[in-house]
Amino acid sequence: ARPLSDPNCPKEIAAAKAALDSAQSKLTAANTAFAATASKWAATINADSANVKTADQKHTVAFDKIAGAQDTVNKAQMYYTKEAGALDALKIKCAQPVHPKDCPSQIKDLSATVTKASRALSAAQKALQGVQTTADETEKDLEQAQKGYNTDLASQKAALASAQSLIDKSSANVKSAQNAYSSVEKKCGSPVHFIAALA
């Protein structure tokens, strides 16, 4: 050990202690930053997950409506075909030499029914197109929500890896500073120097 009169010991001890304090402070800051980063990204991922769930529910509801809309179109198509066929048959019947006296009235009434059936079919087809358009839009929304979730998940992984890397680096610096402090302690020997440096 150096003699007690070594004038460099107090300065070396103070410098080593300051370096250790600084390294420990940076490690604390790195841990705090990691916690803040983890918290921020957890909130973002939770929000993304909720968006995906909502988009998926809307997508399911929209696609479930397609079957009902298609069924309505099928029924409207069958009814229209039936009534149009009946009208054609009535016109043929009324064109015969012997036919019911009220043919014009029957044709008028059935024509009105066929017109209504045609309008109902058009409305059903339009409704089906609307339902399919909505379903397509919800599918795009779901894909977008999933893409956002995956992108943020990758960003979270990178951000946490970076924050962890800073912790690892800071931990190594603390260890290095502790070793340096221990070396100065061994070199200077007497606790008198430490008392003087830290007073």
PDB file of C-alpha atoms in Angstrom:
ATOM      1  CA  ALA A   1       0.000   0.000   0.000  1.00  0.00           C
ATOM      2  CA  ARG A   2       1.014   3.591  -0.561  1.00  0.00           C
ATOM      3  CA  PRO A   3       2.074   5.560   2.477  1.00  0.00           C
ATOM      4  CA  LEU A   4      -0.525   7.725   4.169  1.00  0.00           C
ATOM      5  CA  SER A   5       1.238  10.814   2.866  1.00  0.00           C
ATOM      6  CA  ASP A   6       0.501   9.922  -0.821  1.00  0.00           C
ATOM      7  CA  PRO A   7      -1.271  13.064  -2.068  1.00  0.00           C
ATOM      8  CA  ASN A   8      -2.899  11.324  -5.065  1.00  0.00           C
ATOM      9  CA  CYS A   9      -4.964   8.823  -3.065  1.00  0.00           C
ATOM     10  CA  PRO A  10      -7.809  11.150  -2.019  1.00  0.00           C
ATOM     11  CA  LYS A  11      -8.210  12.394  -5.608  1.00  0.00           C
ATOM     12  CA  GLU A  12      -8.096   8.861  -7.038  1.00  0.00           C
ATOM     13  CA  ILE A  13     -10.635   7.632  -4.479  1.00  0.00           C
ATOM     14  CA  ALA A  14     -12.955  10.589  -5.120  1.00  0.00           C
ATOM     15  CA  ALA A  15     -12.708  10.106  -8.895  1.00  0.00           C
ATOM     16  CA  ALA A  16     -13.390   6.373  -8.647  1.00  0.00           C
ATOM     17  CA  LYS A  17     -16.354   7.012  -6.330  1.00  0.00           C
ATOM     18  CA  ALA A  18     -17.744   9.667  -8.685  1.00  0.00           C
ATOM     19  CA  ALA A  19     -17.364   7.306 -11.645  1.00  0.00           C
ATOM     20  CA  LEU A  20     -19.157   4.531  -9.732  1.00  0.00           C
ATOM     21  CA  ASP A  21     -21.969   6.874  -8.661  1.00  0.00           C
ATOM     22  CA  SER A  22     -22.373   8.066 -12.257  1.00  0.00           C
ATOM     23  CA  ALA A  23     -22.457   4.502 -13.601  1.00  0.00           C
ATOM     24  CA  GLN A  24     -25.034   3.459 -10.996  1.00  0.00           C
ATOM     25  CA  SER A  25     -27.119   6.530 -11.767  1.00  0.00           C
ATOM     26  CA  LYS A  26     -27.078   5.670 -15.481  1.00  0.00           C
ATOM     27  CA  LEU A  27     -28.091   2.086 -14.707  1.00  0.00           C
ATOM     28  CA  THR A  28     -31.022   3.341 -12.620  1.00  0.00           C
ATOM     29  CA  ALA A  29     -32.013   5.635 -15.496  1.00  0.00           C
ATOM     30  CA  ALA A  30     -31.748   2.740 -17.962  1.00  0.00           C
ATOM     31  CA  ASN A  31     -34.001   0.574 -15.786  1.00  0.00           C
ATOM     32  CA  THR A  32     -36.507   3.419 -15.463  1.00  0.00           C
ATOM     33  CA  ALA A  33     -36.443   3.956 -19.230  1.00  0.00           C
ATOM     34  CA  PHE A  34     -37.015   0.235 -19.821  1.00  0.00           C
ATOM     35  CA  ALA A  35     -40.033   0.236 -17.477  1.00  0.00           C
ATOM     36  CA  ALA A  36     -41.480   3.316 -19.221  1.00  0.00           C
ATOM     37  CA  THR A  37     -40.888   1.789 -22.654  1.00  0.00           C
ATOM     38  CA  ALA A  38     -42.450  -1.509 -21.602  1.00  0.00           C
ATOM     39  CA  SER A  39     -45.471   0.294 -20.153  1.00  0.00           C
ATOM     40  CA  LYS A  40     -45.941   2.469 -23.234  1.00  0.00           C
ATOM     41  CA  TRP A  41     -45.751  -0.458 -25.633  1.00  0.00           C
ATOM     42  CA  ALA A  42     -47.975  -2.643 -23.465  1.00  0.00           C
ATOM     43  CA  ALA A  43     -50.680   0.048 -23.714  1.00  0.00           C
ATOM     44  CA  THR A  44     -50.181   0.313 -27.486  1.00  0.00           C
ATOM     45  CA  ILE A  45     -50.338  -3.462 -28.001  1.00  0.00           C
ATOM     46  CA  ASN A  46     -53.424  -3.714 -25.775  1.00  0.00           C
ATOM     47  CA  ALA A  47     -55.120  -1.015 -27.861  1.00  0.00           C
ATOM     48  CA  ASP A  48     -54.090  -2.779 -31.088  1.00  0.00           C
ATOM     49  CA  SER A  49     -55.399  -6.074 -29.744  1.00  0.00           C
ATOM     50  CA  ALA A  50     -58.736  -4.442 -28.887  1.00  0.00           C
ATOM     51  CA  ASN A  51     -58.884  -2.973 -32.420  1.00  0.00           C
ATOM     52  CA  VAL A  52     -58.289  -6.394 -33.950  1.00  0.00           C
ATOM     53  CA  LYS A  53     -60.987  -7.935 -31.755  1.00  0.00           C
ATOM     54  CA  THR A  54     -63.520  -5.224 -32.663  1.00  0.00           C
ATOM     55  CA  ALA A  55     -62.679  -5.466 -36.375  1.00  0.00           C
ATOM     56  CA  ASP A  56     -62.990  -9.247 -36.237  1.00  0.00           C
ATOM     57  CA  GLN A  57     -66.407  -9.033 -34.563  1.00  0.00           C
ATOM     58  CA  LYS A  58     -67.673  -6.554 -37.179  1.00  0.00           C
ATOM     59  CA  HIS A  59     -66.257  -8.772 -39.931  1.00  0.00           C
ATOM     60  CA  THR A  60     -68.055 -11.844 -38.536  1.00  0.00           C
ATOM     61  CA  VAL A  61     -71.376  -9.994 -38.178  1.00  0.00           C
ATOM     62  CA  ALA A  62     -71.103  -8.591 -41.713  1.00  0.00           C
ATOM     63  CA  PHE A  63     -70.343 -11.971 -43.264  1.00  0.00           C
ATOM     64  CA  ASP A  64     -73.128 -13.647 -41.297  1.00  0.00           C
ATOM     65  CA  LYS A  65     -75.577 -11.227 -42.954  1.00  0.00           C
ATOM     66  CA  ILE A  66     -74.596 -12.384 -46.450  1.00  0.00           C
ATOM     67  CA  ALA A  67     -76.341 -15.736 -46.087  1.00  0.00           C
ATOM     68  CA  GLY A  68     -79.597 -14.071 -45.000  1.00  0.00           C
ATOM     69  CA  ALA A  69     -79.423 -11.509 -47.813  1.00  0.00           C
ATOM     70  CA  GLN A  70     -78.702 -14.246 -50.354  1.00  0.00           C
ATOM     71  CA  ASP A  71     -81.657 -16.263 -49.055  1.00  0.00           C
ATOM     72  CA  THR A  72     -83.902 -13.209 -49.504  1.00  0.00           C
ATOM     73  CA  VAL A  73     -82.675 -12.844 -53.106  1.00  0.00           C
ATOM     74  CA  ASN A  74     -83.313 -16.546 -53.779  1.00  0.00           C
ATOM     75  CA  LYS A  75     -86.875 -16.332 -52.434  1.00  0.00           C
ATOM     76  CA  ALA A  76     -87.562 -13.111 -54.354  1.00  0.00           C
ATOM     77  CA  GLN A  77     -86.182 -14.711 -57.523  1.00  0.00           C
ATOM     78  CA  MET A  78     -88.401 -17.801 -57.090  1.00  0.00           C
ATOM     79  CA  TYR A  79     -91.495 -15.681 -56.441  1.00  0.00           C
ATOM     80  CA  TYR A  80     -90.789 -13.453 -59.456  1.00  0.00           C
ATOM     81  CA  THR A  81     -90.181 -16.477 -61.714  1.00  0.00           C
ATOM     82  CA  LYS A  82     -93.418 -18.099 -60.496  1.00  0.00           C
ATOM     83  CA  GLU A  83     -95.542 -14.978 -61.006  1.00  0.00           C
ATOM     84  CA  ALA A  84     -93.951 -14.115 -64.368  1.00  0.00           C
ATOM     85  CA  GLY A  85     -94.592 -17.704 -65.495  1.00  0.00           C
ATOM     86  CA  ALA A  86     -98.208 -17.447 -64.348  1.00  0.00           C
ATOM     87  CA  LEU A  87     -98.610 -14.187 -66.298  1.00  0.00           C
ATOM     88  CA  ASP A  88     -97.186 -15.765 -69.454  1.00  0.00           C
ATOM     89  CA  ALA A  89     -99.547 -18.738 -69.046  1.00  0.00           C
ATOM     90  CA  LEU A  90    -102.521 -16.382 -68.510  1.00  0.00           C
ATOM     91  CA  LYS A  91    -101.694 -14.393 -71.645  1.00  0.00           C
ATOM     92  CA  ILE A  92    -101.568 -17.623 -73.679  1.00  0.00           C
ATOM     93  CA  LYS A  93    -104.864 -18.742 -72.147  1.00  0.00           C
ATOM     94  CA  CYS A  94    -106.486 -15.380 -72.838  1.00  0.00           C
ATOM     95  CA  ALA A  95    -105.261 -15.466 -76.463  1.00  0.00           C
ATOM     96  CA  GLN A  96    -107.331 -18.598 -77.110  1.00  0.00           C
ATOM     97  CA  PRO A  97    -110.680 -18.294 -78.891  1.00  0.00           C
ATOM     98  CA  VAL A  98    -112.454 -19.439 -75.775  1.00  0.00           C
ATOM     99  CA  HIS A  99    -111.167 -17.589 -72.704  1.00  0.00           C
ATOM    100  CA  PRO A 100    -112.455 -16.117 -69.441  1.00  0.00           C
ATOM    101  CA  LYS A 101    -114.392 -12.874 -69.826  1.00  0.00           C
ATOM    102  CA  ASP A 102    -112.324 -11.131 -67.156  1.00  0.00           C
ATOM    103  CA  CYS A 103    -108.969 -11.770 -68.897  1.00  0.00           C
ATOM    104  CA  PRO A 104    -108.035  -8.083 -69.149  1.00  0.00           C
ATOM    105  CA  SER A 105    -108.648  -7.641 -65.407  1.00  0.00           C
ATOM    106  CA  GLN A 106    -106.714 -10.811 -64.521  1.00  0.00           C
ATOM    107  CA  ILE A 107    -103.791  -9.787 -66.765  1.00  0.00           C
ATOM    108  CA  LYS A 108    -103.754  -6.300 -65.222  1.00  0.00           C
ATOM    109  CA  ASP A 109    -103.744  -7.673 -61.654  1.00  0.00           C
ATOM    110  CA  LEU A 110    -101.094 -10.308 -62.357  1.00  0.00           C
ATOM    111  CA  SER A 111     -98.942  -7.783 -64.262  1.00  0.00           C
ATOM    112  CA  ALA A 112     -99.040  -5.552 -61.184  1.00  0.00           C
ATOM    113  CA  THR A 113     -97.982  -8.530 -59.038  1.00  0.00           C
ATOM    114  CA  VAL A 114     -95.098  -9.327 -61.419  1.00  0.00           C
ATOM    115  CA  THR A 115     -93.984  -5.668 -61.344  1.00  0.00           C
ATOM    116  CA  LYS A 116     -93.965  -5.714 -57.530  1.00  0.00           C
ATOM    117  CA  ALA A 117     -92.088  -9.026 -57.546  1.00  0.00           C
ATOM    118  CA  SER A 118     -89.530  -7.560 -59.963  1.00  0.00           C
ATOM    119  CA  ARG A 119     -89.040  -4.513 -57.733  1.00  0.00           C
ATOM    120  CA  ALA A 120     -88.719  -6.728 -54.662  1.00  0.00           C
ATOM    121  CA  LEU A 121     -86.096  -8.839 -56.460  1.00  0.00           C
ATOM    122  CA  SER A 122     -84.129  -5.725 -57.492  1.00  0.00           C
ATOM    123  CA  ALA A 123     -84.285  -4.392 -53.935  1.00  0.00           C
ATOM    124  CA  ALA A 124     -83.106  -7.738 -52.546  1.00  0.00           C
ATOM    125  CA  GLN A 125     -80.223  -7.855 -55.037  1.00  0.00           C
ATOM    126  CA  LYS A 126     -79.245  -4.294 -54.149  1.00  0.00           C
ATOM    127  CA  ALA A 127     -79.391  -5.135 -50.436  1.00  0.00           C
ATOM    128  CA  LEU A 128     -77.164  -8.175 -51.043  1.00  0.00           C
ATOM    129  CA  GLN A 129     -74.630  -6.006 -52.881  1.00  0.00           C
ATOM    130  CA  GLY A 130     -74.658  -3.571 -49.946  1.00  0.00           C
ATOM    131  CA  VAL A 131     -74.112  -6.379 -47.455  1.00  0.00           C
ATOM    132  CA  GLN A 132     -71.268  -7.804 -49.559  1.00  0.00           C
ATOM    133  CA  THR A 133     -69.668  -4.346 -49.858  1.00  0.00           C
ATOM    134  CA  THR A 134     -69.857  -3.896 -46.077  1.00  0.00           C
ATOM    135  CA  ALA A 135     -68.387  -7.360 -45.555  1.00  0.00           C
ATOM    136  CA  ASP A 136     -65.518  -6.545 -47.944  1.00  0.00           C
ATOM    137  CA  GLU A 137     -64.874  -3.276 -46.099  1.00  0.00           C
ATOM    138  CA  THR A 138     -64.822  -5.013 -42.708  1.00  0.00           C
ATOM    139  CA  GLU A 139     -62.382  -7.563 -44.135  1.00  0.00           C
ATOM    140  CA  LYS A 140     -60.063  -4.729 -45.196  1.00  0.00           C
ATOM    141  CA  ASP A 141     -60.462  -3.099 -41.772  1.00  0.00           C
ATOM    142  CA  LEU A 142     -59.577  -6.393 -40.095  1.00  0.00           C
ATOM    143  CA  GLU A 143     -56.494  -6.812 -42.285  1.00  0.00           C
ATOM    144  CA  GLN A 144     -55.474  -3.226 -41.494  1.00  0.00           C
ATOM    145  CA  ALA A 145     -55.974  -3.759 -37.749  1.00  0.00           C
ATOM    146  CA  GLN A 146     -53.952  -6.996 -37.874  1.00  0.00           C
ATOM    147  CA  LYS A 147     -51.208  -5.258 -39.851  1.00  0.00           C
ATOM    148  CA  GLY A 148     -51.068  -2.449 -37.290  1.00  0.00           C
ATOM    149  CA  TYR A 149     -50.874  -4.987 -34.469  1.00  0.00           C
ATOM    150  CA  ASN A 150     -48.043  -6.916 -36.155  1.00  0.00           C
ATOM    151  CA  THR A 151     -46.129  -3.712 -36.973  1.00  0.00           C
ATOM    152  CA  ASP A 152     -46.391  -2.448 -33.396  1.00  0.00           C
ATOM    153  CA  LEU A 153     -45.454  -5.865 -32.049  1.00  0.00           C
ATOM    154  CA  ALA A 154     -42.229  -5.751 -34.098  1.00  0.00           C
ATOM    155  CA  SER A 155     -41.587  -2.160 -32.961  1.00  0.00           C
ATOM    156  CA  GLN A 156     -42.187  -3.160 -29.344  1.00  0.00           C
ATOM    157  CA  LYS A 157     -39.685  -5.995 -29.657  1.00  0.00           C
ATOM    158  CA  ALA A 158     -37.069  -3.648 -31.151  1.00  0.00           C
ATOM    159  CA  ALA A 159     -37.703  -0.916 -28.550  1.00  0.00           C
ATOM    160  CA  LEU A 160     -37.454  -3.350 -25.634  1.00  0.00           C
ATOM    161  CA  ALA A 161     -34.310  -4.935 -27.109  1.00  0.00           C
ATOM    162  CA  SER A 162     -32.752  -1.473 -27.387  1.00  0.00           C
ATOM    163  CA  ALA A 163     -33.767  -0.586 -23.820  1.00  0.00           C
ATOM    164  CA  GLN A 164     -32.414  -3.928 -22.564  1.00  0.00           C
ATOM    165  CA  SER A 165     -29.165  -3.340 -24.446  1.00  0.00           C
ATOM    166  CA  LEU A 166     -28.765  -0.026 -22.599  1.00  0.00           C
ATOM    167  CA  ILE A 167     -29.351  -1.817 -19.281  1.00  0.00           C
ATOM    168  CA  ASP A 168     -26.747  -4.444 -20.176  1.00  0.00           C
ATOM    169  CA  LYS A 169     -24.246  -1.766 -21.188  1.00  0.00           C
ATOM    170  CA  SER A 170     -24.948   0.242 -18.010  1.00  0.00           C
ATOM    171  CA  SER A 171     -24.609  -2.891 -15.871  1.00  0.00           C
ATOM    172  CA  ALA A 172     -21.231  -3.617 -17.478  1.00  0.00           C
ATOM    173  CA  ASN A 173     -20.167  -0.021 -16.794  1.00  0.00           C
ATOM    174  CA  VAL A 174     -21.210  -0.347 -13.133  1.00  0.00           C
ATOM    175  CA  LYS A 175     -19.195  -3.554 -12.818  1.00  0.00           C
ATOM    176  CA  SER A 176     -16.211  -1.875 -14.450  1.00  0.00           C
ATOM    177  CA  ALA A 177     -16.547   1.139 -12.117  1.00  0.00           C
ATOM    178  CA  GLN A 178     -16.826  -1.161  -9.089  1.00  0.00           C
ATOM    179  CA  ASN A 179     -13.643  -2.974 -10.175  1.00  0.00           C
ATOM    180  CA  ALA A 180     -11.872   0.364 -10.664  1.00  0.00           C
ATOM    181  CA  TYR A 181     -13.017   1.526  -7.240  1.00  0.00           C
ATOM    182  CA  SER A 182     -11.793  -1.727  -5.667  1.00  0.00           C
ATOM    183  CA  SER A 183      -8.411  -1.320  -7.381  1.00  0.00           C
ATOM    184  CA  VAL A 184      -8.015   2.200  -5.991  1.00  0.00           C
ATOM    185  CA  GLU A 185      -9.053   0.927  -2.579  1.00  0.00           C
ATOM    186  CA  LYS A 186      -6.354  -1.758  -2.702  1.00  0.00           C
ATOM    187  CA  LYS A 187      -3.709   0.641  -4.016  1.00  0.00           C
ATOM    188  CA  CYS A 188      -4.381   3.313  -1.424  1.00  0.00           C
ATOM    189  CA  GLY A 189      -4.876   0.854   1.388  1.00  0.00           C
ATOM    190  CA  SER A 190      -5.652   2.799   4.558  1.00  0.00           C
ATOM    191  CA  PRO A 191      -9.251   3.808   5.194  1.00  0.00           C
ATOM    192  CA  VAL A 192      -7.874   7.196   6.298  1.00  0.00           C
ATOM    193  CA  HIS A 193      -7.657   8.187   2.627  1.00  0.00           C
ATOM    194  CA  PHE A 194     -11.272   7.139   2.023  1.00  0.00           C
ATOM    195  CA  ILE A 195     -12.448   9.089   5.044  1.00  0.00           C
ATOM    196  CA  ALA A 196     -10.621  12.146   3.742  1.00  0.00           C
ATOM    197  CA  ALA A 197     -11.913  11.698   0.171  1.00  0.00           C
ATOM    198  CA  LEU A 198     -15.491  11.098   1.136  1.00  0.00           C
ATOM    199  CA  ALA A 199     -15.689  13.629   3.951  1.00  0.00           C
TER     200      ALA A 199
END
